[in-house]
Amino acid sequence: MAPVLPLGLPLQSRIRLAQGLWLLSWLLALAGGLTLLCSSHLLVQLQYLGTFLAPSCPFSALPQVALVAGAVALGTGLGGAGASRASLDAARYPPWRGVLGPLLAAGTVGGGGLLVFALGLALGLPMSLDEGLEEGLGTALTRYKDTEVPGHCHAKLLMDELQLRHHCCGRHGYKDWFGVQWVSNRYLDPSDQDVVNRIQSNVEGLYLTDGVPFSCCNPHSPRPCLQSQLSDPYAHPLFDPRQPNLNLWAQGCHQVLLGHLQSLASTLGSMLAVTFLLQALVLLGLRYLQTALEGLGGVINAEEETQGYLFPGGLKTAWLQGGVAHRAAPEKTPPEVPPKELG
């Protein structure tokens, strides 16, 4: 069968191909390294922000897969740079002849497959953030008061850090705190009639107030922070509840975190797309260079023109085979013996 996608490669074309591959391989190694950095950064962010995601949210799979894909792309780029550089010297190329086959197989099946999978996750998983943050932030608000409950004792600290660092308040706004008990029971006086009335007025037995935690306060406000009786228009004559941004963070944490994580996922997705494109170009170039050199016995500066291809005799030929389509040597015809003269 005829080779698949054959390409004629004379001497100058082979040299330019090797030099171009050397540059593309280093670009691939750089893109793989940047993918590693982006996925590591997102993974670190999720170590902290993962508390505010629902346990069923699969978003954390994105940086994990992208981390492995970036590492494989980095290795493919370094290997491609070494192979293309060695191919310019017939004395240095022979050790690479046995390496190129496994390198191409690992780069195609492992790296290419992982990059496509990670790119698919980067396009699809950000959609799951909305529901994951909705459930996770709701749980975080209800656990804010559980400072003495095992497993929940850090919920208050984490929520306060989130609101202070990201300049947000509540799930969708500061009024979300009105519907949950955020004051720990240890700070409530059971003999206080106001406390008793508030607890008894709620069917769930919660102490609800129209106040917010201190971490909702905007430190840039020109006046002291007002945290309690926010729904009473007569409690604070100088406070306009229609303009809470003058005193409290205006945005809810859901909107802030959704934009933050989607931005990181978008950056990572862009890096994955660039890395995938570079990896495809490097693998194709290495395959053509490999098959062209095998046809010349590994000598790139041979004068005759050779042919590179993807598969030597159809798709059923394995990729791991050295790419050599050995031509059958012409059979030598025995020399003609002159007829003996009849005496």
mmCIF file of C-alpha atoms in Angstrom:
data_model
loop_
_atom_site.group_PDB
_atom_site.id
_atom_site.type_symbol
_atom_site.label_atom_id
_atom_site.label_comp_id
_atom_site.label_asym_id
_atom_site.label_seq_id
_atom_site.Cartn_x
_atom_site.Cartn_y
_atom_site.Cartn_z
ATOM 1 C CA MET A 1 0.000 0.000 0.000
ATOM 2 C CA ALA A 2 1.107 3.580 -0.666
ATOM 3 C CA PRO A 3 2.332 5.700 2.289
ATOM 4 C CA VAL A 4 -0.220 7.928 3.985
ATOM 5 C CA LEU A 5 0.240 11.660 3.247
ATOM 6 C CA PRO A 6 3.695 11.416 1.689
ATOM 7 C CA LEU A 7 5.839 14.541 1.414
ATOM 8 C CA GLY A 8 8.972 14.922 -0.677
ATOM 9 C CA LEU A 9 11.875 16.336 1.338
ATOM 10 C CA PRO A 10 15.062 17.368 -0.466
ATOM 11 C CA LEU A 11 18.179 18.355 1.469
ATOM 12 C CA GLN A 12 17.328 22.012 2.152
ATOM 13 C CA SER A 13 13.751 21.157 3.143
ATOM 14 C CA ARG A 14 14.982 18.577 5.645
ATOM 15 C CA ILE A 15 17.360 21.068 7.226
ATOM 16 C CA ARG A 16 14.694 23.780 7.440
ATOM 17 C CA LEU A 17 12.264 21.243 8.910
ATOM 18 C CA ALA A 18 14.745 20.266 11.645
ATOM 19 C CA GLN A 19 15.538 23.903 12.455
ATOM 20 C CA GLY A 20 11.854 24.884 12.553
ATOM 21 C CA LEU A 21 11.074 21.901 14.776
ATOM 22 C CA TRP A 22 13.792 22.961 17.207
ATOM 23 C CA LEU A 23 12.119 26.375 17.592
ATOM 24 C CA LEU A 24 8.580 24.939 17.800
ATOM 25 C CA SER A 25 9.692 22.398 20.397
ATOM 26 C CA TRP A 26 11.026 25.128 22.670
ATOM 27 C CA LEU A 27 7.792 27.066 22.216
ATOM 28 C CA LEU A 28 5.904 23.903 23.170
ATOM 29 C CA ALA A 29 8.088 23.484 26.257
ATOM 30 C CA LEU A 30 7.352 27.124 27.196
ATOM 31 C CA ALA A 31 3.610 26.653 26.644
ATOM 32 C CA GLY A 32 3.691 23.438 28.693
ATOM 33 C CA GLY A 33 5.473 25.258 31.514
ATOM 34 C CA LEU A 34 2.918 28.099 31.447
ATOM 35 C CA THR A 35 0.115 25.528 31.491
ATOM 36 C CA LEU A 36 1.730 24.008 34.569
ATOM 37 C CA LEU A 37 1.843 27.429 36.246
ATOM 38 C CA CYS A 38 -1.779 28.273 35.368
ATOM 39 C CA SER A 39 -3.114 24.906 36.531
ATOM 40 C CA SER A 40 -1.009 25.057 39.722
ATOM 41 C CA HIS A 41 -2.329 28.544 40.473
ATOM 42 C CA LEU A 42 -5.927 27.411 39.976
ATOM 43 C CA LEU A 43 -5.278 24.340 42.133
ATOM 44 C CA VAL A 44 -3.881 26.522 44.935
ATOM 45 C CA GLN A 45 -6.901 28.827 44.667
ATOM 46 C CA LEU A 46 -9.226 25.845 44.985
ATOM 47 C CA GLN A 47 -7.393 24.657 48.105
ATOM 48 C CA TYR A 48 -8.797 27.784 49.768
ATOM 49 C CA LEU A 49 -11.960 28.521 47.785
ATOM 50 C CA GLY A 50 -12.957 24.857 47.531
ATOM 51 C CA THR A 51 -14.585 25.251 50.944
ATOM 52 C CA PHE A 52 -17.268 27.361 49.283
ATOM 53 C CA LEU A 53 -17.979 24.831 46.535
ATOM 54 C CA ALA A 54 -20.430 21.971 46.892
ATOM 55 C CA PRO A 55 -18.685 18.583 47.363
ATOM 56 C CA SER A 56 -20.432 17.299 44.231
ATOM 57 C CA CYS A 57 -19.012 20.102 42.035
ATOM 58 C CA PRO A 58 -16.482 18.517 39.600
ATOM 59 C CA PHE A 59 -14.619 21.773 38.860
ATOM 60 C CA SER A 60 -11.519 20.675 40.796
ATOM 61 C CA ALA A 61 -10.845 17.998 38.140
ATOM 62 C CA LEU A 62 -9.858 20.715 35.639
ATOM 63 C CA PRO A 63 -6.552 21.841 37.208
ATOM 64 C CA GLN A 64 -5.602 18.253 38.085
ATOM 65 C CA VAL A 65 -5.927 17.002 34.490
ATOM 66 C CA ALA A 66 -4.355 20.193 33.086
ATOM 67 C CA LEU A 67 -1.392 19.783 35.435
ATOM 68 C CA VAL A 68 -0.592 16.327 34.028
ATOM 69 C CA ALA A 69 -1.213 17.478 30.432
ATOM 70 C CA GLY A 70 1.139 20.435 30.904
ATOM 71 C CA ALA A 71 3.855 18.174 32.304
ATOM 72 C CA VAL A 72 3.577 15.802 29.314
ATOM 73 C CA ALA A 73 3.659 18.746 26.887
ATOM 74 C CA LEU A 74 6.754 20.115 28.612
ATOM 75 C CA GLY A 75 8.485 16.728 28.287
ATOM 76 C CA THR A 76 7.435 16.410 24.635
ATOM 77 C CA GLY A 77 8.835 19.867 23.889
ATOM 78 C CA LEU A 78 12.170 19.131 25.527
ATOM 79 C CA GLY A 79 12.406 15.759 23.782
ATOM 80 C CA GLY A 80 11.494 17.289 20.424
ATOM 81 C CA ALA A 81 14.127 20.020 20.828
ATOM 82 C CA GLY A 82 16.798 17.434 21.579
ATOM 83 C CA ALA A 83 15.796 15.151 18.703
ATOM 84 C CA SER A 84 15.584 17.927 16.112
ATOM 85 C CA ARG A 85 18.948 19.335 17.192
ATOM 86 C CA ALA A 86 20.583 15.904 17.057
ATOM 87 C CA SER A 87 19.098 15.180 13.620
ATOM 88 C CA LEU A 88 21.346 17.877 12.105
ATOM 89 C CA ASP A 89 24.400 15.814 13.011
ATOM 90 C CA ALA A 90 24.660 12.272 11.657
ATOM 91 C CA ALA A 91 27.004 11.319 14.510
ATOM 92 C CA ARG A 92 24.579 12.446 17.242
ATOM 93 C CA TYR A 93 21.339 11.170 15.719
ATOM 94 C CA PRO A 94 21.656 7.346 16.125
ATOM 95 C CA PRO A 95 20.797 7.301 19.891
ATOM 96 C CA TRP A 96 17.582 9.196 19.133
ATOM 97 C CA ARG A 97 16.364 6.685 16.554
ATOM 98 C CA GLY A 98 15.076 4.394 19.293
ATOM 99 C CA VAL A 99 13.648 7.273 21.343
ATOM 100 C CA LEU A 100 11.548 8.994 18.696
ATOM 101 C CA GLY A 101 9.014 6.170 18.369
ATOM 102 C CA PRO A 102 8.049 6.062 22.088
ATOM 103 C CA LEU A 103 8.223 9.877 22.245
ATOM 104 C CA LEU A 104 5.751 10.202 19.378
ATOM 105 C CA ALA A 105 3.448 7.561 20.869
ATOM 106 C CA ALA A 106 3.496 9.149 24.346
ATOM 107 C CA GLY A 107 3.012 12.634 22.928
ATOM 108 C CA THR A 108 0.114 11.572 20.720
ATOM 109 C CA VAL A 109 -1.797 9.209 22.996
ATOM 110 C CA GLY A 110 -0.838 10.617 26.382
ATOM 111 C CA GLY A 111 -0.194 14.300 25.828
ATOM 112 C CA GLY A 112 -2.655 14.846 22.986
ATOM 113 C CA GLY A 113 -5.419 12.903 24.695
ATOM 114 C CA LEU A 114 -4.919 14.658 28.012
ATOM 115 C CA LEU A 115 -4.817 18.083 26.350
ATOM 116 C CA VAL A 116 -8.090 17.414 24.501
ATOM 117 C CA PHE A 117 -9.678 16.118 27.722
ATOM 118 C CA ALA A 118 -8.450 19.106 29.751
ATOM 119 C CA LEU A 119 -9.589 21.529 27.043
ATOM 120 C CA GLY A 120 -13.045 19.925 27.107
ATOM 121 C CA LEU A 121 -13.146 20.323 30.889
ATOM 122 C CA ALA A 122 -12.097 23.978 30.597
ATOM 123 C CA LEU A 123 -14.997 24.593 28.214
ATOM 124 C CA GLY A 124 -17.638 22.630 30.131
ATOM 125 C CA LEU A 125 -16.867 22.650 33.843
ATOM 126 C CA PRO A 126 -17.160 26.434 34.481
ATOM 127 C CA MET A 127 -20.889 25.961 33.846
ATOM 128 C CA SER A 128 -21.072 23.834 36.999
ATOM 129 C CA LEU A 129 -19.652 26.633 39.156
ATOM 130 C CA ASP A 130 -22.953 28.463 39.472
ATOM 131 C CA GLU A 131 -24.776 25.659 41.268
ATOM 132 C CA GLY A 132 -21.649 24.604 43.170
ATOM 133 C CA LEU A 133 -21.116 28.085 44.611
ATOM 134 C CA GLU A 134 -24.820 28.521 45.340
ATOM 135 C CA GLU A 135 -24.868 25.410 47.513
ATOM 136 C CA GLY A 136 -21.396 25.837 49.008
ATOM 137 C CA LEU A 137 -21.849 29.472 50.063
ATOM 138 C CA GLY A 138 -25.261 28.686 51.539
ATOM 139 C CA THR A 139 -23.665 25.982 53.683
ATOM 140 C CA ALA A 140 -20.839 28.330 54.686
ATOM 141 C CA LEU A 141 -23.313 30.964 55.908
ATOM 142 C CA THR A 142 -25.239 28.471 58.059
ATOM 143 C CA ARG A 143 -22.003 27.126 59.596
ATOM 144 C CA TYR A 144 -20.653 30.585 60.443
ATOM 145 C CA LYS A 145 -21.911 30.322 64.039
ATOM 146 C CA ASP A 146 -20.583 26.778 64.618
ATOM 147 C CA THR A 147 -17.277 27.852 66.160
ATOM 148 C CA GLU A 148 -17.409 24.998 68.679
ATOM 149 C CA VAL A 149 -18.722 22.254 66.389
ATOM 150 C CA PRO A 150 -16.008 19.747 65.338
ATOM 151 C CA GLY A 151 -15.280 20.054 61.653
ATOM 152 C CA HIS A 152 -16.985 23.457 61.397
ATOM 153 C CA CYS A 153 -14.845 25.485 63.791
ATOM 154 C CA HIS A 154 -12.912 27.191 60.962
ATOM 155 C CA ALA A 155 -16.034 28.157 58.986
ATOM 156 C CA LYS A 156 -16.253 31.624 60.583
ATOM 157 C CA LEU A 157 -12.585 32.400 59.964
ATOM 158 C CA LEU A 158 -12.744 31.278 56.335
ATOM 159 C CA MET A 159 -15.926 33.249 55.637
ATOM 160 C CA ASP A 160 -14.511 36.395 57.220
ATOM 161 C CA GLU A 161 -11.310 36.052 55.179
ATOM 162 C CA LEU A 162 -13.346 35.536 52.005
ATOM 163 C CA GLN A 163 -15.445 38.672 52.542
ATOM 164 C CA LEU A 164 -12.460 40.817 53.519
ATOM 165 C CA ARG A 165 -10.193 39.609 50.726
ATOM 166 C CA HIS A 166 -12.720 39.634 47.899
ATOM 167 C CA HIS A 167 -14.755 42.649 49.063
ATOM 168 C CA CYS A 168 -18.083 40.836 49.141
ATOM 169 C CA CYS A 169 -20.865 40.240 51.645
ATOM 170 C CA GLY A 170 -23.259 37.310 51.912
ATOM 171 C CA ARG A 171 -24.131 34.980 49.082
ATOM 172 C CA HIS A 172 -25.896 37.473 46.810
ATOM 173 C CA GLY A 173 -25.832 40.513 49.073
ATOM 174 C CA TYR A 174 -25.675 41.679 52.687
ATOM 175 C CA LYS A 175 -29.341 40.824 53.324
ATOM 176 C CA ASP A 176 -28.505 37.107 53.085
ATOM 177 C CA TRP A 177 -27.196 37.368 56.648
ATOM 178 C CA PHE A 178 -30.692 38.364 57.831
ATOM 179 C CA GLY A 179 -31.995 34.843 57.077
ATOM 180 C CA VAL A 180 -29.345 32.833 58.981
ATOM 181 C CA GLN A 181 -28.167 32.789 62.569
ATOM 182 C CA TRP A 182 -24.570 33.963 62.405
ATOM 183 C CA VAL A 183 -24.098 34.751 66.111
ATOM 184 C CA SER A 184 -22.844 31.786 68.138
ATOM 185 C CA ASN A 185 -25.099 30.561 70.938
ATOM 186 C CA ARG A 186 -22.259 31.002 73.427
ATOM 187 C CA TYR A 187 -22.608 34.792 73.055
ATOM 188 C CA LEU A 188 -26.375 34.834 73.596
ATOM 189 C CA ASP A 189 -27.760 35.614 77.060
ATOM 190 C CA PRO A 190 -30.663 33.210 77.723
ATOM 191 C CA SER A 191 -31.991 35.582 80.392
ATOM 192 C CA ASP A 192 -32.311 38.465 77.929
ATOM 193 C CA GLN A 193 -35.962 38.814 76.940
ATOM 194 C CA ASP A 194 -35.084 40.204 73.507
ATOM 195 C CA VAL A 195 -32.976 37.120 72.796
ATOM 196 C CA VAL A 196 -35.784 34.819 73.965
ATOM 197 C CA ASN A 197 -38.354 36.638 71.840
ATOM 198 C CA ARG A 198 -36.226 36.440 68.717
ATOM 199 C CA ILE A 199 -35.625 32.717 69.152
ATOM 200 C CA GLN A 200 -39.271 31.971 69.888
ATOM 201 C CA SER A 201 -40.464 34.024 66.914
ATOM 202 C CA ASN A 202 -38.589 31.758 64.524
ATOM 203 C CA VAL A 203 -40.013 28.317 63.752
ATOM 204 C CA GLU A 204 -36.517 26.854 63.556
ATOM 205 C CA GLY A 205 -35.483 28.308 66.896
ATOM 206 C CA LEU A 206 -32.781 30.521 65.410
ATOM 207 C CA TYR A 207 -31.585 33.887 66.595
ATOM 208 C CA LEU A 208 -32.090 36.086 63.527
ATOM 209 C CA THR A 209 -31.124 39.749 63.317
ATOM 210 C CA ASP A 210 -30.988 42.427 60.643
ATOM 211 C CA GLY A 211 -27.238 42.707 61.077
ATOM 212 C CA VAL A 212 -24.075 41.465 59.377
ATOM 213 C CA PRO A 213 -20.592 40.323 60.519
ATOM 214 C CA PHE A 214 -17.802 42.865 60.757
ATOM 215 C CA SER A 215 -16.114 41.406 57.664
ATOM 216 C CA CYS A 216 -18.892 42.917 55.522
ATOM 217 C CA CYS A 217 -17.755 46.430 56.476
ATOM 218 C CA ASN A 218 -16.104 48.569 53.833
ATOM 219 C CA PRO A 219 -12.963 50.097 55.414
ATOM 220 C CA HIS A 220 -13.049 52.895 52.830
ATOM 221 C CA SER A 221 -16.338 54.154 54.205
ATOM 222 C CA PRO A 222 -16.068 57.716 55.553
ATOM 223 C CA ARG A 223 -18.087 56.811 58.652
ATOM 224 C CA PRO A 224 -18.069 54.031 61.262
ATOM 225 C CA CYS A 225 -19.431 50.706 60.116
ATOM 226 C CA LEU A 226 -23.091 50.060 60.868
ATOM 227 C CA GLN A 227 -23.664 46.343 61.390
ATOM 228 C CA SER A 228 -26.987 46.078 63.229
ATOM 229 C CA GLN A 229 -30.581 47.225 62.729
ATOM 230 C CA LEU A 230 -29.925 47.764 59.037
ATOM 231 C CA SER A 231 -33.595 47.378 58.090
ATOM 232 C CA ASP A 232 -34.795 49.984 60.620
ATOM 233 C CA PRO A 233 -34.926 53.411 58.889
ATOM 234 C CA TYR A 234 -35.049 55.214 62.239
ATOM 235 C CA ALA A 235 -32.151 53.414 63.960
ATOM 236 C CA HIS A 236 -29.461 55.253 61.964
ATOM 237 C CA PRO A 237 -30.705 58.637 60.740
ATOM 238 C CA LEU A 238 -27.619 59.267 58.597
ATOM 239 C CA PHE A 239 -27.665 55.820 56.995
ATOM 240 C CA ASP A 240 -29.440 55.355 53.670
ATOM 241 C CA PRO A 241 -30.304 51.644 53.247
ATOM 242 C CA ARG A 242 -30.714 52.247 49.508
ATOM 243 C CA GLN A 243 -26.952 52.879 49.253
ATOM 244 C CA PRO A 244 -25.331 50.070 51.263
ATOM 245 C CA ASN A 245 -22.117 50.363 49.239
ATOM 246 C CA LEU A 246 -21.267 53.473 51.247
ATOM 247 C CA ASN A 247 -20.996 51.306 54.339
ATOM 248 C CA LEU A 248 -20.966 47.589 53.379
ATOM 249 C CA TRP A 249 -19.606 45.604 50.466
ATOM 250 C CA ALA A 250 -22.205 45.833 47.738
ATOM 251 C CA GLN A 251 -21.487 42.608 45.837
ATOM 252 C CA GLY A 252 -22.360 39.134 46.969
ATOM 253 C CA CYS A 253 -19.602 36.536 47.212
ATOM 254 C CA HIS A 254 -21.317 34.296 44.651
ATOM 255 C CA GLN A 255 -20.879 36.819 41.859
ATOM 256 C CA VAL A 256 -17.303 37.670 42.866
ATOM 257 C CA LEU A 257 -16.120 34.057 43.147
ATOM 258 C CA LEU A 258 -17.929 33.009 39.965
ATOM 259 C CA GLY A 259 -16.158 35.709 37.963
ATOM 260 C CA HIS A 260 -12.805 34.991 39.625
ATOM 261 C CA LEU A 261 -12.839 31.225 39.013
ATOM 262 C CA GLN A 262 -14.255 31.526 35.496
ATOM 263 C CA SER A 263 -11.496 34.006 34.641
ATOM 264 C CA LEU A 264 -8.833 31.559 35.863
ATOM 265 C CA ALA A 265 -10.489 28.724 33.938
ATOM 266 C CA SER A 266 -10.622 30.871 30.791
ATOM 267 C CA THR A 267 -6.913 31.690 31.054
ATOM 268 C CA LEU A 268 -6.081 28.025 31.579
ATOM 269 C CA GLY A 269 -8.289 27.033 28.631
ATOM 270 C CA SER A 270 -6.471 29.483 26.359
ATOM 271 C CA MET A 271 -3.105 28.053 27.410
ATOM 272 C CA LEU A 272 -4.378 24.522 26.804
ATOM 273 C CA ALA A 273 -5.532 25.459 23.283
ATOM 274 C CA VAL A 274 -2.154 27.016 22.406
ATOM 275 C CA THR A 275 -0.309 24.034 23.896
ATOM 276 C CA PHE A 276 -2.449 21.575 21.947
ATOM 277 C CA LEU A 277 -1.800 23.414 18.664
ATOM 278 C CA LEU A 278 1.954 23.510 19.251
ATOM 279 C CA GLN A 279 2.024 19.864 20.299
ATOM 280 C CA ALA A 280 0.183 18.803 17.132
ATOM 281 C CA LEU A 281 2.645 20.734 14.947
ATOM 282 C CA VAL A 282 5.676 19.340 16.778
ATOM 283 C CA LEU A 283 4.461 15.745 16.612
ATOM 284 C CA LEU A 284 3.626 15.985 12.901
ATOM 285 C CA GLY A 285 6.992 17.584 12.125
ATOM 286 C CA LEU A 286 8.883 14.993 14.157
ATOM 287 C CA ARG A 287 7.078 12.177 12.373
ATOM 288 C CA TYR A 288 7.964 13.521 8.920
ATOM 289 C CA LEU A 289 11.564 14.144 9.987
ATOM 290 C CA GLN A 290 11.822 10.662 11.488
ATOM 291 C CA THR A 291 10.546 8.835 8.410
ATOM 292 C CA ALA A 292 12.613 10.994 6.060
ATOM 293 C CA LEU A 293 15.838 10.261 7.955
ATOM 294 C CA GLU A 294 15.094 6.565 8.229
ATOM 295 C CA GLY A 295 14.907 6.452 4.439
ATOM 296 C CA LEU A 296 18.453 7.895 4.358
ATOM 297 C CA GLY A 297 19.885 5.754 7.142
ATOM 298 C CA GLY A 298 19.856 8.673 9.603
ATOM 299 C CA VAL A 299 22.034 11.020 7.506
ATOM 300 C CA ILE A 300 20.230 14.349 7.045
ATOM 301 C CA ASN A 301 22.783 15.881 4.667
ATOM 302 C CA ALA A 302 22.590 13.138 2.094
ATOM 303 C CA GLU A 303 22.261 14.608 -1.385
ATOM 304 C CA GLU A 304 19.387 12.466 -2.633
ATOM 305 C CA GLU A 305 15.763 13.424 -2.066
ATOM 306 C CA THR A 306 13.728 11.280 0.327
ATOM 307 C CA GLN A 307 10.109 11.039 1.328
ATOM 308 C CA GLY A 308 8.460 11.587 4.702
ATOM 309 C CA TYR A 309 5.026 10.256 5.614
ATOM 310 C CA LEU A 310 2.697 9.586 8.543
ATOM 311 C CA PHE A 311 2.238 5.832 8.031
ATOM 312 C CA PRO A 312 4.319 3.713 5.687
ATOM 313 C CA GLY A 313 1.730 1.268 4.388
ATOM 314 C CA GLY A 314 -1.638 2.326 5.719
ATOM 315 C CA LEU A 315 -3.067 2.841 9.190
ATOM 316 C CA LYS A 316 -2.591 -0.777 10.197
ATOM 317 C CA THR A 317 1.152 -0.206 10.561
ATOM 318 C CA ALA A 318 1.939 0.595 14.182
ATOM 319 C CA TRP A 319 3.168 4.076 15.132
ATOM 320 C CA LEU A 320 5.838 2.626 17.343
ATOM 321 C CA GLN A 321 7.585 0.997 14.453
ATOM 322 C CA GLY A 322 10.498 3.083 13.410
ATOM 323 C CA GLY A 323 8.679 4.479 10.432
ATOM 324 C CA VAL A 324 10.840 2.494 8.080
ATOM 325 C CA ALA A 325 9.307 1.122 4.961
ATOM 326 C CA HIS A 326 12.230 -0.910 3.764
ATOM 327 C CA ARG A 327 12.250 -1.433 0.090
ATOM 328 C CA ALA A 328 13.023 -4.938 -1.006
ATOM 329 C CA ALA A 329 16.521 -5.144 -2.332
ATOM 330 C CA PRO A 330 16.613 -5.992 -6.036
ATOM 331 C CA GLU A 331 17.436 -9.612 -6.636
ATOM 332 C CA LYS A 332 20.853 -10.155 -8.140
ATOM 333 C CA THR A 333 20.778 -12.152 -11.327
ATOM 334 C CA PRO A 334 23.575 -14.677 -11.619
ATOM 335 C CA PRO A 335 26.141 -13.850 -14.277
ATOM 336 C CA GLU A 336 25.634 -15.533 -17.555
ATOM 337 C CA VAL A 337 27.990 -18.436 -18.137
ATOM 338 C CA PRO A 338 29.225 -18.566 -21.716
ATOM 339 C CA PRO A 339 28.349 -21.819 -23.442
ATOM 340 C CA LYS A 340 31.118 -24.262 -23.703
ATOM 341 C CA GLU A 341 32.444 -24.843 -27.148
ATOM 342 C CA LEU A 342 31.827 -28.281 -28.461
ATOM 343 C CA GLY A 343 35.059 -29.914 -29.199
#
